[in-house]
Structure formats: structure tokens, C-alpha cells
Amino acid sequence: FLFILFSMSQDEGVDSDDDDTSLSSYGSDLSSRKGYSANLSVFLPLPHKRTGSLLSVYSDAGDFGNVEVQGSVEFAVMYSPVGELIIMIEQCQDLAIADPRKQRTDPYVKTYLYPDKSRRSKRKTSIKKWTANPVYVESLRYKVKREELPDKTLNLSVWHNDSRGRNLFLGQVEISFKIWDWGHEALTWYNLQPKVHCLKCFFKMCYLISGGSKNSTGEIHVWLREAKELRRLKPQGVDSFVKCYILPDTRKKSRQKTRIVKKTQDPVYNHAMVYDGFKTGEVSEACCELTVWDHNTLANQFLGGLRLSLGTGQSYGKKVDWMDSMDEEIQIWKRMLANPNSWVEGELPLRSSMTPRK
Ligand SMILES: *[C@@H]1O[C@H](CO)[C@@H](O)[C@H](O)[C@H]1NC(C)=O
Ligand SMILES: *[C@@H]1O[C@H](CO)[C@@H](O)[C@H](O)[C@H]1NC(C)=O
Ligand SMILES: *[C@@H]1O[C@H](CO)[C@@H](O)[C@H](O)[C@H]1NC(C)=O
Ligand SMILES: *[C@@H]1O[C@H](CO)[C@@H](O)[C@H](O)[C@H]1NC(C)=O
């Protein structure tokens, strides 16, 4: 799974200590990020097309204990002949204020060298006090064989060391060393990114042949497995469920829902949904809309969503606002169309805001 970011809006993460029992949640609009461009052959987050306009009916407000990700971090990556990967952390700039009341941020930088997510893989800089522009000039080192580097991914994150032991996520950068120019050892600025919301979905589509191929109809099967790292709206975790429509059909009858999975940021739904009656060609006009909600007795709160379609902006010749799929959302729909009768699988980042359907 490649780390891909697209449209998200404000909010972030809380970490219980610096120990990754991530209570986290996140999102932030990449388009509003200012700054520096890294010019390296690394896997950088895709730019996203959606504008920053907040059209969303689905509100993002009310996150628990989060700050908005902003700012950037400067570091260099090098491989030394003695078999060490060295991350030279120079400084950060324009970090979020973690404690607005005291106008205080005590930032430190933490790295992991994935796929090892254990404590052994953790490195940290010192903590700088009362500054959104900390200067570290510290190197974090990993013993690693050169030939293993292409399998490694650097996860670098910035945290606020909170006095109550609740460290706050301030942003992250992820770099895959699959394609990396090891000759480039210069310090480079990277924009800090919010965490990603993921949603794993499995799709199956099959055309049931009845009365010749001209007349066949098919079914779309959606098998929704799980969501990951949902935004934390309440201290005890969210009670989430997923709603599914195959647009343009918005009738209540065609809406399907998973059960509510309680008190977790990483719900497993394992829920299969079937929509039938699609004639040849109709699937290209349709869009599968999945939205994740926090269940509340008063009003459910939007946590994230996906629209899977060809993203053409129109359906049956009419312009529609919901055919706005992008990148991976389009790819999975194309793959599904190209592979009838077999599952195509996707693990896609949730959008944290969606334009409402008119
Ligand atoms: C990177 O590490 C941080 C801190 O452990 C974690 O919260 C975050 O989810 C990781 N990011 C990715 C993309 O795995
Ligand atoms: C990135 O590097 C390429 C080739 O080295 C160069 O042509 C291009 O202008 C650079 N872009 C930026 C934004 O620095
Ligand atoms: C970080 O926070 C802890 C409390 O959670 C505190 O004991 C420690 O002194 C802080 N570290 C620094 C360098 O301020
Ligand atoms: C197509 O289906 C309809 C009803 O579903 C049926 O009446 C018709 O005979 C079928 N045509 C062919 C060519 O099989």
C-alpha cells in the first residue's frame, strides 16, 4: 500500500505518550499548505484537484484534542559506507501551536524505519521548548544493509511533548527508499502532512448472463472490510458505521449500512453489500459512495468518505457533482470494470470532506 494523500481538512492527532499507541486522528488540506518543494525522486503525496472550498455539508468540526498540521521540516538523508542510514534533522518551521492557551509548542522529531514498527525502530531528537521553529541539528541513525534499503520507508513525525503526557501529533513526512537518489545528501525542506485515513474496500462485480450477452445484467458486490485510523472525536474512540449508495440511485431503499462498530479508531466491519440490475455499460455511469460516520443519538458525524467511479463528471449524459472521483478512486473502478467476476481490492485514503450531492 502506497502512502497517498488527498483532500483532507483540519484536525490531527493525539498520541498517548510518544509511544505510538496512536489515539490519533487527522486530516488537513494539502492545497493550503505553503512552502517548500522537495525536488527528489521520492514518493511524494499526490497533489489533489479538489479546491479548498468548504462546501461540505458533512462537517469536520469537533475533533478531540487535535491541532491542525502546518509547517515544514528540514532534513537530509545519507547512507554512510559503514552501513548506517543517517537522518540529519536540521530544523522545523512554522509548526502548529500545540497549546493555544499558553501559546506553547515543545516539539521533537521522531522516526521509524518501516516495515519495522517496533520500539527498536524508534529514534527521537531532543525536545525544544516554547518554539514553533525548533533547530535540532541532530542525526538519527539506523544500522541497515545497503541492499535492504529499497524495502525501507522512513516515517518521520513531529510531536509536541505535552506536560500531561499526552503528546500531540504535529505532522509527518513519509519517504520510501524504493526509488531514492543516494547522491542527494543536501538538506531539504518537506511540508508536514496530516495522517491518512484509510478504508479498505473489496469489490466484486459479476454479469449474470441471461438471454445473451446483449441482455445480460450484473451485480456489484461491495465487500467492506475495515477502516483504519479514523478521526478521534471522543476520548473513548468513535462508534462508526459505513453507508453505501450506488449513485445515481439515492433512494433509501438502495442505501446499505454496516453495523456500528464501537469505541475504536480501527473498526472491522466485514460487511458485504450487493446491488443488482446493472445492464452492460451502466456501471460506467454509476458511482459507489461510501461514507463513514460516527454514530450519535443526536446527529451522526461525518468521518470520511470515498467516491468510486470513472470520475467523468457526468452520468448518463448529465453533469453531476458526485462523479468527482480521483486517482485511486478511479483506478479501482476501472480495474473492477476490466475484471468482471473477480474481486478487485483497494485500500484507499478517506476524504475528510466531500462536496454534497445536489
Ligand atoms: C508514522 O508514525 C507515527 C508515529 O508512530 C504514526 O502515528 C503514523 O501513523 C505513522 N504514519 C504512517 C503513514 O504509518
Ligand atoms: C527538479 O530537478 C529537475 C532536474 O534535476 C529540474 O529540471 C527541475 O527544475 C527541478 N525542479 C524544482 C522545482 O526545483
Ligand atoms: C516532556 O513531558 C514530560 C511529561 O509528560 C516531562 O516530564 C518532561 O520533562 C518533558 N520533557 C522536556 C524536555 O521538557
Ligand atoms: C431480454 O430481457 C427481457 C426481459 O428481461 C426479455 O423479455 C427479452 O426476451 C430478452 N431478450 C433477449 C434477446 O434475450
Short mmCIF file of C-alpha atoms and ligand atoms in Angstrom, two decimals:
data_model
loop_
_atom_site.label_atom_id
_atom_site.label_comp_id
_atom_site.label_asym_id
_atom_site.label_seq_id
_atom_site.Cartn_x
_atom_site.Cartn_y
_atom_site.Cartn_z
CA PHE A 1 0.00 0.00 0.00
CA LEU A 2 1.49 3.29 -1.02
CA PHE A 3 1.03 6.24 1.14
CA ILE A 4 -1.25 8.56 -0.72
CA LEU A 5 -2.85 11.70 0.49
CA PHE A 6 -5.63 13.60 -0.97
CA SER A 7 -8.17 16.05 0.17
CA MET A 8 -8.50 16.35 3.84
CA SER A 9 -9.36 19.14 6.18
CA GLN A 10 -8.48 20.29 9.58
CA ASP A 11 -7.65 18.11 12.53
CA GLU A 12 -4.91 15.83 13.67
CA GLY A 13 -3.71 13.52 16.27
CA VAL A 14 -3.14 12.90 19.86
CA ASP A 15 -0.60 10.39 20.94
CA SER A 16 -0.93 8.93 24.39
CA ASP A 17 2.74 9.21 25.06
CA ASP A 18 5.33 9.19 22.41
CA ASP A 19 4.67 5.55 22.09
CA ASP A 20 2.51 5.25 19.10
CA THR A 21 -0.49 3.82 20.77
CA SER A 22 -1.82 6.34 18.46
CA LEU A 23 -5.02 7.75 19.75
CA SER A 24 -4.69 9.74 16.67
CA SER A 25 -6.82 11.25 14.04
CA TYR A 26 -6.14 13.79 11.43
CA GLY A 27 -6.50 15.39 8.07
CA SER A 28 -5.63 18.75 6.70
CA ASP A 29 -5.97 20.39 3.38
CA LEU A 30 -2.89 19.91 1.29
CA SER A 31 -3.77 22.72 -1.03
CA SER A 32 -3.49 25.20 1.77
CA ARG A 33 -0.01 24.05 2.62
CA LYS A 34 2.51 26.62 1.81
CA GLY A 35 6.15 26.23 1.41
CA TYR A 36 8.96 24.43 0.01
CA SER A 37 9.12 21.93 -2.69
CA ALA A 38 11.29 18.92 -2.35
CA ASN A 39 12.81 18.03 -5.66
CA LEU A 40 13.68 14.42 -5.21
CA SER A 41 12.69 11.21 -6.81
CA VAL A 42 10.72 10.12 -3.83
CA PHE A 43 7.18 9.15 -3.40
CA LEU A 44 5.56 12.42 -2.60
CA PRO A 45 1.91 12.83 -1.85
CA LEU A 46 -0.16 13.40 -4.93
CA PRO A 47 -1.45 16.86 -5.45
CA HIS A 48 -5.16 16.88 -5.32
CA LYS A 49 -7.59 18.50 -7.61
CA ARG A 50 -10.31 19.41 -5.26
CA THR A 51 -10.33 23.01 -4.24
CA GLY A 52 -10.09 24.07 -0.66
CA SER A 53 -13.58 25.50 -0.65
CA LEU A 54 -15.56 24.20 2.24
CA LEU A 55 -18.72 23.17 0.54
CA SER A 56 -19.09 20.25 2.77
CA VAL A 57 -22.42 19.52 4.37
CA TYR A 58 -20.52 16.88 6.13
CA SER A 59 -18.98 18.77 8.94
CA ASP A 60 -15.50 18.22 10.18
CA ALA A 61 -15.79 20.20 13.33
CA GLY A 62 -15.44 19.00 16.84
CA ASP A 63 -12.32 16.97 16.89
CA PHE A 64 -10.97 15.89 20.14
CA GLY A 65 -7.61 17.18 21.22
CA ASN A 66 -6.16 17.83 17.83
CA VAL A 67 -4.20 20.56 16.18
CA GLU A 68 -4.08 21.40 12.54
CA VAL A 69 -0.96 20.25 10.76
CA GLN A 70 1.16 23.02 9.34
CA GLY A 71 4.76 23.91 8.71
CA SER A 72 7.70 22.01 7.41
CA VAL A 73 10.76 20.09 8.45
CA GLU A 74 14.27 20.25 7.03
CA PHE A 75 16.45 17.18 6.97
CA ALA A 76 18.96 15.26 4.90
CA VAL A 77 19.23 11.56 4.24
CA MET A 78 22.51 9.80 3.65
CA TYR A 79 23.98 6.35 3.64
CA SER A 80 27.41 6.01 5.16
CA PRO A 81 29.95 3.44 4.00
CA VAL A 82 29.93 1.86 7.47
CA GLY A 83 26.41 0.64 6.83
CA GLU A 84 24.40 3.34 8.50
CA LEU A 85 21.41 5.25 7.33
CA ILE A 86 21.68 8.73 8.74
CA ILE A 87 18.78 11.14 9.03
CA MET A 88 20.15 14.61 9.70
CA ILE A 89 17.38 16.57 11.32
CA GLU A 90 18.12 20.23 10.90
CA GLN A 91 15.02 22.16 11.92
CA CYS A 92 11.29 22.73 11.65
CA GLN A 93 9.47 25.86 10.71
CA ASP A 94 6.06 27.27 11.42
CA LEU A 95 4.75 24.34 13.44
CA ALA A 96 1.26 24.40 14.87
CA ILE A 97 0.77 25.82 18.34
CA ALA A 98 0.03 22.77 20.41
CA ASP A 99 -1.23 24.53 23.49
CA PRO A 100 -3.17 27.61 22.38
CA ARG A 101 -3.87 28.69 25.92
CA LYS A 102 -0.22 29.01 26.76
CA GLN A 103 0.76 29.66 23.15
CA ARG A 104 3.20 26.84 23.55
CA THR A 105 4.77 24.13 21.45
CA ASP A 106 7.56 21.86 22.70
CA PRO A 107 8.41 19.92 19.58
CA TYR A 108 10.56 16.90 18.92
CA VAL A 109 11.06 14.73 15.89
CA LYS A 110 10.59 11.00 15.87
CA THR A 111 11.42 8.49 13.19
CA TYR A 112 10.68 4.89 12.39
CA LEU A 113 12.24 2.84 9.66
CA TYR A 114 9.37 0.79 8.34
CA PRO A 115 8.49 -2.02 7.93
CA ASP A 116 9.81 -2.32 11.49
CA LYS A 117 7.20 -0.53 13.58
CA SER A 118 8.51 -1.69 16.90
CA ARG A 119 10.28 0.26 19.57
CA ARG A 120 13.63 -0.86 18.18
CA SER A 121 12.94 1.19 15.12
CA LYS A 122 12.16 4.36 17.06
CA ARG A 123 14.58 7.31 17.16
CA LYS A 124 13.96 10.70 18.67
CA THR A 125 15.58 14.09 18.74
CA SER A 126 15.72 16.23 21.85
CA ILE A 127 12.72 18.30 22.83
CA LYS A 128 12.89 22.03 22.14
CA LYS A 129 10.83 24.23 24.38
CA TRP A 130 8.46 27.07 23.61
CA THR A 131 9.12 27.23 19.91
CA ALA A 132 7.33 26.62 16.63
CA ASN A 133 10.66 26.91 14.82
CA PRO A 134 12.93 24.43 16.59
CA VAL A 135 16.51 23.93 15.47
CA TYR A 136 17.92 20.47 16.22
CA VAL A 137 20.98 19.69 14.11
CA GLU A 138 20.87 16.11 15.33
CA SER A 139 21.33 12.89 13.46
CA LEU A 140 19.25 9.77 13.88
CA ARG A 141 20.94 6.58 12.77
CA TYR A 142 19.97 3.12 11.64
CA LYS A 143 22.21 0.14 11.03
CA VAL A 144 20.97 -1.28 7.79
CA LYS A 145 22.43 -3.13 4.82
CA ARG A 146 22.54 -1.21 1.59
CA GLU A 147 20.67 -3.87 -0.35
CA GLU A 148 17.82 -3.74 2.16
CA LEU A 149 17.24 -0.04 1.73
CA PRO A 150 14.78 -0.27 -1.17
CA ASP A 151 12.40 -2.15 1.13
CA LYS A 152 12.52 0.52 3.79
CA THR A 153 10.33 3.51 4.36
CA LEU A 154 11.15 6.40 6.59
CA ASN A 155 8.32 7.60 8.76
CA LEU A 156 9.27 10.91 10.29
CA SER A 157 6.81 12.65 12.56
CA VAL A 158 6.85 15.77 14.69
CA TRP A 159 5.26 15.81 18.13
CA HIS A 160 4.60 18.20 20.93
CA ASN A 161 5.80 16.92 24.29
CA ASP A 162 2.87 17.69 26.48
CA SER A 163 3.32 18.12 30.18
CA ARG A 164 0.28 15.96 30.91
CA GLY A 165 1.84 13.13 28.98
CA ARG A 166 -0.46 13.46 26.03
CA ASN A 167 1.85 14.13 23.16
CA LEU A 168 0.31 15.79 20.20
CA PHE A 169 0.87 14.92 16.59
CA LEU A 170 2.12 17.94 14.62
CA GLY A 171 2.70 16.38 11.23
CA GLN A 172 4.64 13.78 9.34
CA VAL A 173 6.65 13.01 6.25
CA GLU A 174 6.95 9.60 4.73
CA ILE A 175 9.69 8.63 2.31
CA SER A 176 10.01 5.35 0.51
CA PHE A 177 13.55 4.39 -0.39
CA LYS A 178 12.38 2.26 -3.27
CA ILE A 179 13.50 4.96 -5.63
CA TRP A 180 15.92 7.23 -3.93
CA ASP A 181 18.83 9.26 -5.20
CA TRP A 182 21.52 8.43 -2.65
CA GLY A 183 23.75 11.02 -4.26
CA HIS A 184 21.40 13.68 -2.97
CA GLU A 185 22.62 14.42 0.53
CA ALA A 186 21.62 18.04 0.80
CA LEU A 187 19.27 19.35 3.44
CA THR A 188 15.80 19.57 2.00
CA TRP A 189 12.53 21.05 3.23
CA TYR A 190 9.47 18.87 3.35
CA ASN A 191 5.97 20.01 4.13
CA LEU A 192 4.47 18.27 7.09
CA GLN A 193 1.48 16.16 6.23
CA PRO A 194 -1.51 15.06 8.22
CA LYS A 195 -2.10 11.42 8.89
CA VAL A 196 -4.08 9.47 6.42
CA HIS A 197 -7.42 7.88 6.93
CA CYS A 198 -7.69 4.58 5.23
CA LEU A 199 -10.59 2.49 4.26
CA LYS A 200 -10.15 -0.95 2.89
CA CYS A 201 -12.73 -1.97 0.42
CA PHE A 202 -13.07 -5.03 -1.66
CA PHE A 203 -15.18 -5.04 -4.76
CA LYS A 204 -16.67 -7.72 -6.80
CA MET A 205 -18.75 -7.35 -9.88
CA CYS A 206 -20.30 -10.05 -11.93
CA TYR A 207 -22.50 -10.06 -15.00
CA LEU A 208 -25.09 -12.75 -14.88
CA ILE A 209 -25.67 -13.86 -18.43
CA SER A 210 -29.35 -14.20 -19.10
CA GLY A 211 -30.62 -14.35 -22.63
CA GLY A 212 -27.47 -13.50 -24.49
CA SER A 213 -24.75 -11.02 -23.76
CA LYS A 214 -26.76 -8.06 -25.14
CA ASN A 215 -29.35 -8.58 -22.46
CA SER A 216 -27.22 -9.52 -19.51
CA THR A 217 -27.43 -7.76 -16.21
CA GLY A 218 -24.88 -7.68 -13.48
CA GLU A 219 -24.42 -7.17 -9.83
CA ILE A 220 -21.98 -5.01 -7.96
CA HIS A 221 -20.70 -6.58 -4.82
CA VAL A 222 -19.04 -4.40 -2.27
CA TRP A 223 -17.26 -6.12 0.49
CA LEU A 224 -16.22 -3.61 3.08
CA ARG A 225 -13.59 -4.94 5.33
CA GLU A 226 -12.34 -2.27 7.66
CA ALA A 227 -11.38 1.32 8.22
CA LYS A 228 -8.22 2.49 9.86
CA GLU A 229 -7.14 5.43 11.91
CA LEU A 230 -10.48 7.16 11.95
CA ARG A 231 -10.56 10.61 13.40
CA ARG A 232 -10.88 10.66 17.10
CA LEU A 233 -13.95 12.59 18.02
CA LYS A 234 -14.44 11.38 21.55
CA PRO A 235 -11.98 10.29 24.20
CA GLN A 236 -13.28 6.72 24.19
CA GLY A 237 -13.00 6.29 20.43
CA VAL A 238 -15.65 6.50 17.77
CA ASP A 239 -18.69 4.31 17.20
CA SER A 240 -18.56 4.09 13.46
CA PHE A 241 -20.55 2.66 10.61
CA VAL A 242 -20.41 2.95 6.84
CA LYS A 243 -23.21 3.94 4.49
CA CYS A 244 -23.15 2.88 0.89
CA TYR A 245 -25.01 4.14 -2.16
CA ILE A 246 -24.55 3.29 -5.79
CA LEU A 247 -25.36 6.63 -7.38
CA PRO A 248 -27.34 7.95 -9.21
CA ASP A 249 -29.73 5.84 -7.18
CA THR A 250 -30.26 7.73 -3.94
CA ARG A 251 -33.42 6.05 -2.81
CA LYS A 252 -33.42 5.00 0.78
CA LYS A 253 -34.11 1.50 -0.42
CA SER A 254 -30.78 1.38 -2.15
CA ARG A 255 -28.85 2.58 0.85
CA GLN A 256 -26.97 -0.04 2.74
CA LYS A 257 -25.28 0.24 6.07
CA THR A 258 -22.82 -1.73 8.10
CA ARG A 259 -23.35 -2.39 11.76
CA ILE A 260 -21.94 0.07 14.26
CA VAL A 261 -18.50 -0.88 15.50
CA LYS A 262 -17.97 0.69 18.87
CA LYS A 263 -15.17 2.51 20.58
CA THR A 264 -12.36 2.13 18.12
CA GLN A 265 -10.42 4.10 15.53
CA ASP A 266 -9.81 0.91 13.57
CA PRO A 267 -13.18 -0.74 13.06
CA VAL A 268 -13.52 -4.06 11.27
CA TYR A 269 -16.87 -4.25 9.50
CA ASN A 270 -16.53 -7.27 7.27
CA HIS A 271 -19.75 -6.40 5.59
CA ALA A 272 -20.85 -7.45 2.12
CA MET A 273 -23.33 -5.47 0.07
CA VAL A 274 -24.90 -6.40 -3.24
CA TYR A 275 -26.52 -4.15 -5.81
CA ASP A 276 -28.09 -5.80 -8.81
CA GLY A 277 -29.76 -5.00 -12.11
CA PHE A 278 -26.91 -3.26 -13.87
CA LYS A 279 -27.06 -3.55 -17.63
CA THR A 280 -23.92 -3.52 -19.70
CA GLY A 281 -22.49 -0.03 -19.69
CA GLU A 282 -24.46 1.15 -16.68
CA VAL A 283 -21.66 0.57 -14.27
CA SER A 284 -19.59 3.19 -16.10
CA GLU A 285 -22.33 5.71 -15.33
CA ALA A 286 -22.56 4.76 -11.66
CA CYS A 287 -20.63 5.81 -8.60
CA CYS A 288 -20.22 3.92 -5.37
CA GLU A 289 -20.32 6.35 -2.49
CA LEU A 290 -19.03 5.13 0.85
CA THR A 291 -19.26 7.39 3.85
CA VAL A 292 -18.07 6.68 7.37
CA TRP A 293 -20.00 8.10 10.29
CA ASP A 294 -19.66 8.35 14.00
CA HIS A 295 -22.92 7.17 15.47
CA ASN A 296 -24.58 9.68 17.75
CA THR A 297 -28.08 9.76 19.11
CA LEU A 298 -28.48 13.41 18.16
CA ALA A 299 -26.70 13.61 14.84
CA ASN A 300 -24.27 11.28 13.22
CA GLN A 301 -21.00 12.90 12.42
CA PHE A 302 -19.15 12.53 9.16
CA LEU A 303 -15.72 10.93 9.46
CA GLY A 304 -14.67 10.44 5.89
CA GLY A 305 -15.74 9.09 2.57
CA LEU A 306 -14.92 7.81 -0.86
CA ARG A 307 -16.49 8.05 -4.27
CA LEU A 308 -15.56 5.25 -6.60
CA SER A 309 -16.39 5.79 -10.23
CA LEU A 310 -14.83 6.77 -13.53
CA GLY A 311 -14.82 10.35 -12.29
CA THR A 312 -16.11 11.74 -15.55
CA GLY A 313 -18.18 14.50 -14.01
CA GLN A 314 -21.27 13.15 -15.69
CA SER A 315 -23.70 10.28 -15.58
CA TYR A 316 -26.00 9.26 -18.43
CA GLY A 317 -25.01 12.41 -20.28
CA LYS A 318 -25.88 14.76 -17.43
CA LYS A 319 -23.38 16.80 -15.46
CA VAL A 320 -23.34 15.64 -11.84
CA ASP A 321 -21.29 16.85 -8.92
CA TRP A 322 -20.82 13.43 -7.40
CA MET A 323 -18.86 11.91 -10.29
CA ASP A 324 -15.80 13.53 -8.80
CA SER A 325 -13.62 10.51 -8.15
CA MET A 326 -9.91 10.97 -8.44
CA ASP A 327 -6.79 8.94 -8.91
CA GLU A 328 -7.08 5.72 -6.95
CA GLU A 329 -10.84 6.02 -6.70
CA ILE A 330 -10.96 5.93 -10.49
CA GLN A 331 -8.33 3.23 -10.78
CA ILE A 332 -10.24 0.77 -8.66
CA TRP A 333 -13.43 1.32 -10.64
CA LYS A 334 -11.56 0.81 -13.89
CA ARG A 335 -9.98 -2.35 -12.56
CA MET A 336 -13.36 -3.62 -11.47
CA LEU A 337 -14.77 -3.00 -14.95
CA ALA A 338 -11.81 -4.69 -16.56
CA ASN A 339 -12.06 -7.77 -14.37
CA PRO A 340 -15.66 -8.94 -14.21
CA ASN A 341 -16.37 -11.84 -11.90
CA SER A 342 -13.32 -11.35 -9.78
CA TRP A 343 -12.57 -9.31 -6.74
CA VAL A 344 -10.54 -6.22 -7.12
CA GLU A 345 -9.09 -4.93 -3.94
CA GLY A 346 -8.31 -1.48 -2.70
CA GLU A 347 -7.10 0.30 0.38
CA LEU A 348 -7.93 3.89 -0.19
CA PRO A 349 -7.49 7.04 1.84
CA LEU A 350 -10.74 8.54 3.02
CA ARG A 351 -11.59 12.04 2.01
CA SER A 352 -12.28 14.06 5.09
CA SER A 353 -14.66 16.36 3.31
CA MET A 354 -16.91 15.74 0.37
CA THR A 355 -18.92 18.00 -1.83
CA PRO A 356 -22.55 17.37 -1.12
CA ARG A 357 -24.76 15.89 -3.80
CA LYS A 358 -27.31 18.27 -5.21
C1 LIG B 1 4.20 7.27 11.30
O1 LIG B 1 4.49 7.17 12.65
C2 LIG B 1 3.59 7.82 13.50
C3 LIG B 1 4.14 7.76 14.89
O2 LIG B 1 4.34 6.48 15.33
C4 LIG B 1 2.24 7.15 13.36
O3 LIG B 1 1.31 7.77 14.23
C5 LIG B 1 1.80 7.30 11.92
O4 LIG B 1 0.57 6.67 11.72
C6 LIG B 1 2.83 6.71 11.00
N1 LIG B 1 2.44 7.01 9.64
C7 LIG B 1 2.19 6.08 8.76
C8 LIG B 1 1.81 6.55 7.42
O5 LIG B 1 2.26 4.90 9.01
C1 LIG B 2 13.90 19.46 -10.13
O1 LIG B 2 15.01 18.84 -10.72
C2 LIG B 2 14.98 18.82 -12.12
C3 LIG B 2 16.16 18.02 -12.64
O2 LIG B 2 17.20 17.98 -11.72
C4 LIG B 2 14.98 20.26 -12.63
O3 LIG B 2 14.92 20.27 -14.04
C5 LIG B 2 13.78 20.98 -12.07
O4 LIG B 2 13.80 22.35 -12.46
C6 LIG B 2 13.76 20.89 -10.56
N1 LIG B 2 12.53 21.45 -10.04
C7 LIG B 2 12.48 22.23 -8.97
C8 LIG B 2 11.13 22.65 -8.52
O5 LIG B 2 13.48 22.57 -8.35
C1 LIG B 3 8.18 16.07 28.36
O1 LIG B 3 6.99 15.87 29.08
C2 LIG B 3 7.15 15.13 30.29
C3 LIG B 3 5.80 14.98 30.91
O2 LIG B 3 4.99 14.22 30.11
C4 LIG B 3 8.09 15.85 31.23
O3 LIG B 3 8.30 15.05 32.37
C5 LIG B 3 9.41 16.10 30.53
O4 LIG B 3 10.24 16.87 31.36
C6 LIG B 3 9.20 16.82 29.22
N1 LIG B 3 10.47 16.93 28.56
C7 LIG B 3 11.06 18.09 28.38
C8 LIG B 3 12.41 18.07 27.75
O5 LIG B 3 10.52 19.13 28.66
C1 LIG B 4 -34.11 -9.52 -22.67
O1 LIG B 4 -34.77 -9.49 -21.40
C2 LIG B 4 -36.14 -9.24 -21.47
C3 LIG B 4 -36.70 -9.12 -20.08
O2 LIG B 4 -35.72 -9.12 -19.12
C4 LIG B 4 -36.83 -10.33 -22.28
O3 LIG B 4 -38.22 -10.04 -22.39
C5 LIG B 4 -36.20 -10.42 -23.67
O4 LIG B 4 -36.76 -11.52 -24.35
C6 LIG B 4 -34.69 -10.59 -23.56
N1 LIG B 4 -34.08 -10.53 -24.88
C7 LIG B 4 -33.25 -11.43 -25.33
C8 LIG B 4 -32.68 -11.20 -26.68
O5 LIG B 4 -32.95 -12.42 -24.69
#
